[in-house]
CSV table of C-alpha atoms in Angstrom, one decimal:
chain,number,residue,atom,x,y,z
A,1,UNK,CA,69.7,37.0,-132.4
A,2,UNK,CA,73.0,35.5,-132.2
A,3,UNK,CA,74.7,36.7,-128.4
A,4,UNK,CA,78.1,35.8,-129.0
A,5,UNK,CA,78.8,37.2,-125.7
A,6,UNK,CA,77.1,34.3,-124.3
A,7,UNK,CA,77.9,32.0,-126.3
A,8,UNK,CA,82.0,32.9,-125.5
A,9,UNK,CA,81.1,32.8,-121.9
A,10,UNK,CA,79.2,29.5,-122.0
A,11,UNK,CA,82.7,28.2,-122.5
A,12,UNK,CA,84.7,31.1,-120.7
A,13,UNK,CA,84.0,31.4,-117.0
A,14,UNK,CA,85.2,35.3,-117.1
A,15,UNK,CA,86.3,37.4,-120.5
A,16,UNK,CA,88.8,40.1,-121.0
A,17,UNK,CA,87.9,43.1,-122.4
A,18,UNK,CA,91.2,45.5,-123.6
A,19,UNK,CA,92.5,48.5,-121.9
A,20,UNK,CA,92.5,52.5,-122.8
A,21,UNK,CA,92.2,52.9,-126.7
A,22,UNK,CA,93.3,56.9,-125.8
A,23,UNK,CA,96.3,56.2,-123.5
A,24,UNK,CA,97.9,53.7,-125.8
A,25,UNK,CA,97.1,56.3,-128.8
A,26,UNK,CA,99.0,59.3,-126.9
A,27,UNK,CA,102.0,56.6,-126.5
A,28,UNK,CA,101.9,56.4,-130.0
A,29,UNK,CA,101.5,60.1,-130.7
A,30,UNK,CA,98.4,61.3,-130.5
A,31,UNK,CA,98.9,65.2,-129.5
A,32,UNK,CA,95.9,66.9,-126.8
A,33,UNK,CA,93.5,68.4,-129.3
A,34,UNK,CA,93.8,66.0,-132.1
A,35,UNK,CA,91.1,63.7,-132.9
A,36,UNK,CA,91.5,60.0,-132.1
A,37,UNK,CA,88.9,58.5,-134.8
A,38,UNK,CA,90.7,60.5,-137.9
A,39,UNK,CA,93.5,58.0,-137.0
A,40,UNK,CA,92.0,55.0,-138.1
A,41,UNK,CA,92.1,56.3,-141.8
A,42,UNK,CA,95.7,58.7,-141.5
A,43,UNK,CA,97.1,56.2,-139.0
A,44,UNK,CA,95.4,52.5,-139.2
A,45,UNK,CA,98.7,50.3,-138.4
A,46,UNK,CA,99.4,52.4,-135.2
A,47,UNK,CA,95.1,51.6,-133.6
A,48,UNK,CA,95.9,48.0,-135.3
A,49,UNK,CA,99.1,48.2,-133.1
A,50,UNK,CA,97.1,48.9,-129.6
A,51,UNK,CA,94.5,46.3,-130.4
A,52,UNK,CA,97.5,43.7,-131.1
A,53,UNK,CA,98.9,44.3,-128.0
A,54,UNK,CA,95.8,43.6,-125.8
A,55,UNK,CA,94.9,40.7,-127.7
A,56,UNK,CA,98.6,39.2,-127.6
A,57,UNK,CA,97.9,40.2,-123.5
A,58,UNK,CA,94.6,38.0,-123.5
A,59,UNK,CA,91.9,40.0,-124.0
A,60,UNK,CA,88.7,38.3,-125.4
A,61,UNK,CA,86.8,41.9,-126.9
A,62,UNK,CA,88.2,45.0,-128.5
A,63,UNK,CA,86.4,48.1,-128.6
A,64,UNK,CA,87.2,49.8,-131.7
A,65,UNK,CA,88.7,52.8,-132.0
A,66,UNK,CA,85.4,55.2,-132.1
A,67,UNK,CA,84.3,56.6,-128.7
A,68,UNK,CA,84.0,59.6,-129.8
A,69,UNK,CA,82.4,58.8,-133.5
A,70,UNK,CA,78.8,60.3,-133.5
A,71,UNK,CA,77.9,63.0,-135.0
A,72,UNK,CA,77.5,65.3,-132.2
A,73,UNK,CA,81.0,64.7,-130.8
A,74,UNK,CA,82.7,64.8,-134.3
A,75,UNK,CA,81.4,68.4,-134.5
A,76,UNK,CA,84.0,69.7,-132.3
A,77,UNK,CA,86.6,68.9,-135.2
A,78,UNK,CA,84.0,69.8,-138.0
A,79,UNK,CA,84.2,66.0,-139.2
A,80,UNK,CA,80.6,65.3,-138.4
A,81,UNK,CA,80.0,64.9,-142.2
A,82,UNK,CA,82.6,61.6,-142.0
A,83,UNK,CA,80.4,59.3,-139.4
A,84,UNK,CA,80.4,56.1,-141.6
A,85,UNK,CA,83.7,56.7,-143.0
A,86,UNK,CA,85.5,57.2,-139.8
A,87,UNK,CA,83.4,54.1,-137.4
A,88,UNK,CA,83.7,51.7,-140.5
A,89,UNK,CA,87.3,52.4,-140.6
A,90,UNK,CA,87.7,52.2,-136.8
A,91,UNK,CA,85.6,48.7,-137.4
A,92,UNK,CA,87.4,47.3,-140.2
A,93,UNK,CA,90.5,47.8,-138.4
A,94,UNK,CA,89.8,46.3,-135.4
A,95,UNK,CA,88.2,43.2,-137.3
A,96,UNK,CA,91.6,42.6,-139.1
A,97,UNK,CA,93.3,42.0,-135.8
A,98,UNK,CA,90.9,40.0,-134.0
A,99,UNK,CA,90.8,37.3,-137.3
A,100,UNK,CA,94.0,37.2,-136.9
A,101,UNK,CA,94.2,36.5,-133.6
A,102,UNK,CA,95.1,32.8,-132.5
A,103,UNK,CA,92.1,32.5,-130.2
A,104,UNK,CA,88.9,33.7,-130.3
A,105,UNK,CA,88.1,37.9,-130.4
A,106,UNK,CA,85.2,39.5,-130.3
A,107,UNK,CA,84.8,43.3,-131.5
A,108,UNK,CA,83.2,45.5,-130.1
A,109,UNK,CA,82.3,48.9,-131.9
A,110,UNK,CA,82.8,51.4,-129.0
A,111,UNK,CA,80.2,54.2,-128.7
A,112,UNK,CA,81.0,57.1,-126.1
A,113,UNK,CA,78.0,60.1,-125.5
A,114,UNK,CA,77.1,62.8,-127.3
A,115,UNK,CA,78.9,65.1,-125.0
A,116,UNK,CA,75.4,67.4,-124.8
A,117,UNK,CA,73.4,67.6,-122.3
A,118,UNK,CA,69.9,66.2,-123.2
A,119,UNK,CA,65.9,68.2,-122.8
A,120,UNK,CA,64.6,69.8,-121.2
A,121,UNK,CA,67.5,70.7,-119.3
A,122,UNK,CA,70.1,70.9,-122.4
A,123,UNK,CA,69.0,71.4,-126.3
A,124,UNK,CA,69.7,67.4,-127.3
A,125,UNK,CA,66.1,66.1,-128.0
A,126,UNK,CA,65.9,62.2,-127.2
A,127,UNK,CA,65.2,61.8,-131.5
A,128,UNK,CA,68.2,63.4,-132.5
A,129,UNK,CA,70.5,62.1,-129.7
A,130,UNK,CA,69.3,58.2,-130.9
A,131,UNK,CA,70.0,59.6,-134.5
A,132,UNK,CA,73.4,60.5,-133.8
A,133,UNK,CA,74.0,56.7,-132.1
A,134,UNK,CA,71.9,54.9,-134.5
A,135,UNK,CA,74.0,56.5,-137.5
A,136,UNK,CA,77.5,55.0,-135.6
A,137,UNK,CA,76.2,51.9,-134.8
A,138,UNK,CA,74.9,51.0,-138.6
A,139,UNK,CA,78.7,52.0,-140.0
A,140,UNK,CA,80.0,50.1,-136.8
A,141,UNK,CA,77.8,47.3,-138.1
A,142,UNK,CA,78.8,47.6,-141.9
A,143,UNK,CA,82.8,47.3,-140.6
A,144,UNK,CA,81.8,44.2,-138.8
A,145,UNK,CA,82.1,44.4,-135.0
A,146,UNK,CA,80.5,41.4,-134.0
A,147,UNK,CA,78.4,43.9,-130.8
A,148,UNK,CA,77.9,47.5,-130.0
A,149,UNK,CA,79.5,48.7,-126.7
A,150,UNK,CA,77.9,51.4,-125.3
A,151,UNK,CA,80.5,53.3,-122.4
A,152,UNK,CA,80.9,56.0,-120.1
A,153,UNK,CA,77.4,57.3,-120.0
A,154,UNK,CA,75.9,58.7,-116.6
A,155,UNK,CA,72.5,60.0,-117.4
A,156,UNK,CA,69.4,57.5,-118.4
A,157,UNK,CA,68.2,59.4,-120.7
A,158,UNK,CA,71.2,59.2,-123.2
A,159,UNK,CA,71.0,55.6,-122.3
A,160,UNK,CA,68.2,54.9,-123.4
A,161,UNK,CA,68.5,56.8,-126.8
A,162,UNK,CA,72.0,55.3,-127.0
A,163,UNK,CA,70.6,51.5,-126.5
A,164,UNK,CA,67.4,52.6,-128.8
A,165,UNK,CA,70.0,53.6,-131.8
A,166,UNK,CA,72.1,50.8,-131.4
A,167,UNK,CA,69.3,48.1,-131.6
A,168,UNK,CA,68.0,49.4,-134.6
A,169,UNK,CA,71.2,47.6,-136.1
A,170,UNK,CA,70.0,43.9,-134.4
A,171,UNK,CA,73.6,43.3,-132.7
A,172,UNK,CA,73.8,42.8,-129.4
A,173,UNK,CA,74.5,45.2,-127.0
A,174,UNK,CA,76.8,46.1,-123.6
A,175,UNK,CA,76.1,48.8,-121.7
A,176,UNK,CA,78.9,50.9,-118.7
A,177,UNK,CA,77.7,54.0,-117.1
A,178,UNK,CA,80.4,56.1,-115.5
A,179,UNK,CA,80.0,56.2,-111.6
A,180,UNK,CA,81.9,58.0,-109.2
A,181,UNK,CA,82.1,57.7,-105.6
A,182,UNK,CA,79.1,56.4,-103.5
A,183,UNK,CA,78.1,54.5,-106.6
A,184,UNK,CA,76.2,57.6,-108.7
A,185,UNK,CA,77.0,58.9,-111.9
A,186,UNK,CA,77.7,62.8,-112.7
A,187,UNK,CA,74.0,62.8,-113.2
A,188,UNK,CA,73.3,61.0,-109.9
A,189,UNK,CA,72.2,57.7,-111.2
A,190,UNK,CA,72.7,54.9,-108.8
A,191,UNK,CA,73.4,51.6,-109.3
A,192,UNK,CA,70.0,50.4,-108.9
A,193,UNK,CA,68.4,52.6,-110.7
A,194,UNK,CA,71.0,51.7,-114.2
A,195,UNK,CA,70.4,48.0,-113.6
A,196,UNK,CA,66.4,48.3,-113.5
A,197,UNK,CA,66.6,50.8,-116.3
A,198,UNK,CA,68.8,48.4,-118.5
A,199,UNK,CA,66.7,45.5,-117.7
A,200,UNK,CA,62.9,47.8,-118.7
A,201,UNK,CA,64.4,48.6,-122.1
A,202,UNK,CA,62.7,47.3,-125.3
A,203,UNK,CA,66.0,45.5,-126.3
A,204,UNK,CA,67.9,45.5,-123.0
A,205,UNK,CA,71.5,45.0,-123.5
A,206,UNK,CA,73.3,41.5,-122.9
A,207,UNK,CA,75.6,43.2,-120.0
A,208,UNK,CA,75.4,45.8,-117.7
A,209,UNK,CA,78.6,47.4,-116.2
A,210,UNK,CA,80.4,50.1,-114.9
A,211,UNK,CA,84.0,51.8,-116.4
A,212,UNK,CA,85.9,54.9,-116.1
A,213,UNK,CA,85.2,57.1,-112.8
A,214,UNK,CA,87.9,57.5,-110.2
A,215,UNK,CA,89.8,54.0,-109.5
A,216,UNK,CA,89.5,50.9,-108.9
A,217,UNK,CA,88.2,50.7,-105.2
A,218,UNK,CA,84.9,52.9,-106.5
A,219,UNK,CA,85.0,51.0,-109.8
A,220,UNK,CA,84.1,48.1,-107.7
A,221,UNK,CA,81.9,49.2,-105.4
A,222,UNK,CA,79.9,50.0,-108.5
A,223,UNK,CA,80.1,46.8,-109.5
A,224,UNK,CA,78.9,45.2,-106.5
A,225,UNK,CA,76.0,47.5,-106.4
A,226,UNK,CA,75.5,46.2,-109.8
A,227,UNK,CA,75.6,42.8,-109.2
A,228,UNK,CA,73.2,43.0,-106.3
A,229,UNK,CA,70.6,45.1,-108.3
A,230,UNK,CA,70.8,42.7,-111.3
A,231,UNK,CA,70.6,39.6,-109.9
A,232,UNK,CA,73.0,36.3,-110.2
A,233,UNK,CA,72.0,35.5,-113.8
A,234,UNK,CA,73.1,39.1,-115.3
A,235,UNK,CA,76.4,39.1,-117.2
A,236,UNK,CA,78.5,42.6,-115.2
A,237,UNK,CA,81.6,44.3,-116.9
A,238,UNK,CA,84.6,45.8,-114.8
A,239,UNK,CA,86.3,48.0,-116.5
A,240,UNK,CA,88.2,50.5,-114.1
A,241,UNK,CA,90.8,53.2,-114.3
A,242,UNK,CA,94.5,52.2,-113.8
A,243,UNK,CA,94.7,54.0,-110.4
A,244,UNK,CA,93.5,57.9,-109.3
A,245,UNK,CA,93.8,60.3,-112.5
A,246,UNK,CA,96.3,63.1,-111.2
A,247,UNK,CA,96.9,66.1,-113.2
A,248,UNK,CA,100.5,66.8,-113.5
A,249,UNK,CA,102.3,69.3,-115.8
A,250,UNK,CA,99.3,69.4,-117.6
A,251,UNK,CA,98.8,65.9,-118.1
A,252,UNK,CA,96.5,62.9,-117.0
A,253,UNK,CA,98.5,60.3,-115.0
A,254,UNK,CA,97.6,57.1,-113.4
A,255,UNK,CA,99.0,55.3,-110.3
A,256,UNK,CA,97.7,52.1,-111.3
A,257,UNK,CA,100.3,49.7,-111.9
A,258,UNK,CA,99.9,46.4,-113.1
A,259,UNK,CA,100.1,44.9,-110.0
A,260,UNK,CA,97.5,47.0,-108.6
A,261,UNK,CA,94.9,46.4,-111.4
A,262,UNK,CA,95.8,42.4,-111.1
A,263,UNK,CA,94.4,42.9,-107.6
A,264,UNK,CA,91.5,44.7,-109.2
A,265,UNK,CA,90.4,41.7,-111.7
A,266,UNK,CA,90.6,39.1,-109.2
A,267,UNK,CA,88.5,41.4,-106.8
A,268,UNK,CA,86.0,42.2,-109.7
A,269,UNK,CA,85.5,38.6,-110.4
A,270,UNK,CA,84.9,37.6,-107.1
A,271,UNK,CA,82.4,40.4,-106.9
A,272,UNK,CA,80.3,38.8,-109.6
A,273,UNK,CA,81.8,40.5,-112.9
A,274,UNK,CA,81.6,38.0,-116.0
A,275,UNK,CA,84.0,40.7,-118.5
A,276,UNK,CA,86.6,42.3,-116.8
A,277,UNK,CA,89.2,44.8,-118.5
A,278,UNK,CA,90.9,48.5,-118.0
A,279,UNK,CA,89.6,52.0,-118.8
A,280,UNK,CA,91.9,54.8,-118.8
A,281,UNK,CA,95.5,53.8,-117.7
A,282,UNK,CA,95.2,50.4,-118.4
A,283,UNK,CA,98.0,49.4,-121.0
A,284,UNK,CA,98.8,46.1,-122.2
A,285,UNK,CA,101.0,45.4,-119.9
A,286,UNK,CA,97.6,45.7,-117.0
A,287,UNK,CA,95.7,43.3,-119.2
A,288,UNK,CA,98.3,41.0,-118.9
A,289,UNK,CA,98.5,41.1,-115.1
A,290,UNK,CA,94.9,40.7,-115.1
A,291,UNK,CA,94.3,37.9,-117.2
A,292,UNK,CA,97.5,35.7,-115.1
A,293,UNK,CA,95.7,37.0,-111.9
A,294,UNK,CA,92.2,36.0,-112.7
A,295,UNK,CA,93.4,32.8,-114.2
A,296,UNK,CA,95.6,31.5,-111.6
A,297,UNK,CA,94.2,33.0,-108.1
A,298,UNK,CA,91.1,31.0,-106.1
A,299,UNK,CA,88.2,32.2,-106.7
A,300,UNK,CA,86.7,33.6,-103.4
A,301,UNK,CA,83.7,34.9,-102.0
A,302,UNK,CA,82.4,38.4,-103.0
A,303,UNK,CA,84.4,41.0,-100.8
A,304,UNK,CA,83.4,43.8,-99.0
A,305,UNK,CA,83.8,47.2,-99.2
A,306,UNK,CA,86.6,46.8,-96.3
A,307,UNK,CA,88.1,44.4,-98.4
A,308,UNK,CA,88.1,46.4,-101.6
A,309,UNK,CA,90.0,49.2,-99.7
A,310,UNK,CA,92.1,47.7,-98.2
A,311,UNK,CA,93.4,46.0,-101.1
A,312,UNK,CA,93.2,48.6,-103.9
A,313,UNK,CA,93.2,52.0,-101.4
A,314,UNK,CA,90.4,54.3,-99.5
A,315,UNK,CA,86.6,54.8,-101.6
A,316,UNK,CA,86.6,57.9,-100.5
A,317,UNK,CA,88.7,59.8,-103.2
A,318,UNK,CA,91.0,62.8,-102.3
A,319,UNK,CA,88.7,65.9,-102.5
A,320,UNK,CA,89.5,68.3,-106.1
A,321,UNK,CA,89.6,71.2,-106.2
A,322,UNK,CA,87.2,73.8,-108.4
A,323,UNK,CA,89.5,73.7,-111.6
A,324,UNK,CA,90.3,69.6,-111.5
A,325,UNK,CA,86.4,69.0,-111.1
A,326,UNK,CA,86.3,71.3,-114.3
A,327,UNK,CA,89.0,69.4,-116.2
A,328,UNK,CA,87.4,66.0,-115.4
A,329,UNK,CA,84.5,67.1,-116.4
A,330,UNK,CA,86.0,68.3,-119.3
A,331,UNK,CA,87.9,64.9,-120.0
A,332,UNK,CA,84.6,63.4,-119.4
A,333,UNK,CA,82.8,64.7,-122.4
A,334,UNK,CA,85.7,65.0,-124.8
């Protein structure tokens, strides 16, 4: 199997990934409610505008515009009967841009979870959740992405159905669970145990990493976790929030600014990361920052957790209250 992951970073010390697909979508117009993957067939040249951007900023992968395109998550706007139409659109797209590019892009067709919770304790049986990815991941394939990036999981058993339906398609595949502080997932998966699941899976994926959660200090403390668990030779992805989601008016904001998050890449890489980008936040304008930062500051030895905060603010995040644990929940699953 061709790993052109590797084969990018055999000449690449570090890779970009890009930034938030969503954020960049609501700049564009994307109303609360609406469904981001009907845009790549009503609105192509506005995702084709968003992936421009964060490969004019540097970035060296694109996740396509499909986080939410299985089945299970398209029910929610009764478009589950459009899976291959919607993730070979959101492929296709993304595919244009990156040929286009003037240096070398990698795509990456972006799949998010189910948003169900699996058995016993749910009704999602481990068959039909790897179904659901396997269906995305074959249209993903027929759009041509070049890899399947798996994101924002937090329990092992999705995972694993998740990593099972993508290999069915033979591309290779990158895998980010979603940890929050103290390095766990929502489903109190640590580090350690994500990295020695990954590695124990029939097809383990080519990279292991963390995105989303709460900012970039716990982003990277995930990492590093991560790295130690894995081992020197594993390839880790960083991709972090821009800042502390706040709720305002309503409305997700970060206090990320590009500045911050240019802080954040060089950290990440010093921490061991090998692909380094932006989860929600993260603009083309971050990317940027982050690519100059990584590319022109001394590489130095992996920091601590002292380090981290005191560069990029406390690990400990602000306590939330009942109803923002409930919206971030909410935001979590879609």
């Amino acid at each position: 199997m061709t790993d052109p992951i590797r084969d990018l970073l055999s000449r690449k010390p570090v890779l970009f990934a890009d930034g938030a697909m969503g954020t960049s979508l609501f700049a564009l117009g994307l109303e609360t409610g609406d469904n981001p993957e009907l845009w790549n067939v009503d609105h192509p040249d506005r995702v084709a505008e968003v992936h421009r951007g964060f490969v004019e900023a540097g970035s060296d992968i694109v996740l396509t515009n499909s986080f939410g395109g299985n089945a299970r998550r398209l029910m929610l706007h009764q478009l589950q009967g459009r899976v291959g139409e919607l993730n070979r659109a959101a492929a296709e797209v993304a595919r244009n841009v990156a040929d286009q590019a003037g240096h070398k892009v990698l795509v990456a067709g972006s799949m998010g979870p189910t948003g169900d919770i699996m058995a016993p304790v749910g009704a999602l049986s481990t068959a039909e959740a790897e179904e659901a990815f396997a269906a995305q991941a074959e249209a993903l394939k027929e759009g041509g992405v070049d890899l399947l990036w798996i994101e924002t999981i937090s329990a092992m058993d999705e995972l694993t159905a998740a990593v099972a339906g993508a290999a069915r398609t033979g591309l290779p595949i990158v895998a980010t669970l979603t940890f929050d502080t103290h390095g766990r997932t929502m489903m109190g998966v640590t580090t350690a145990e994500a990295a020695k699941l990954a590695a124990g899976l029939p097809v383990p994926p080519v990279a292991i990493g963390a995105n989303c959660g709460i900012g970039p200090s716990q982003l990277l403390e995930s990492v590093l976790g991560l790295v130690a668990a894995a081992g020197p030779e594993a390839v880790v992805v960083a991709k972090g929030n821009a800042g502390i989601p706040q709720y305002r008016a309503g409305h997700i904001h970060y206090d990320g600014s590009p500045d911050v998050m240019a802080d954040y890449a060089a950290l990440a890489r010093d921490a061991g990361a090998r692909i380094i980008g932006g989860c929600c936040g993260n603009t083309a304008a971050h990317i940027r920052a982050m690519v100059e930062a990584v590319g022109t500051r001394p590489r130095r030895d992996p920091p601590s957790l002292e380090a981290v905060a005191a560069a990029l603010g406390p690990l400990n995040a602000p306590a939330k209250t009942d109803g923002e644990e409930r919206r971030e929940r909410k935001r979590r699953r879609g």
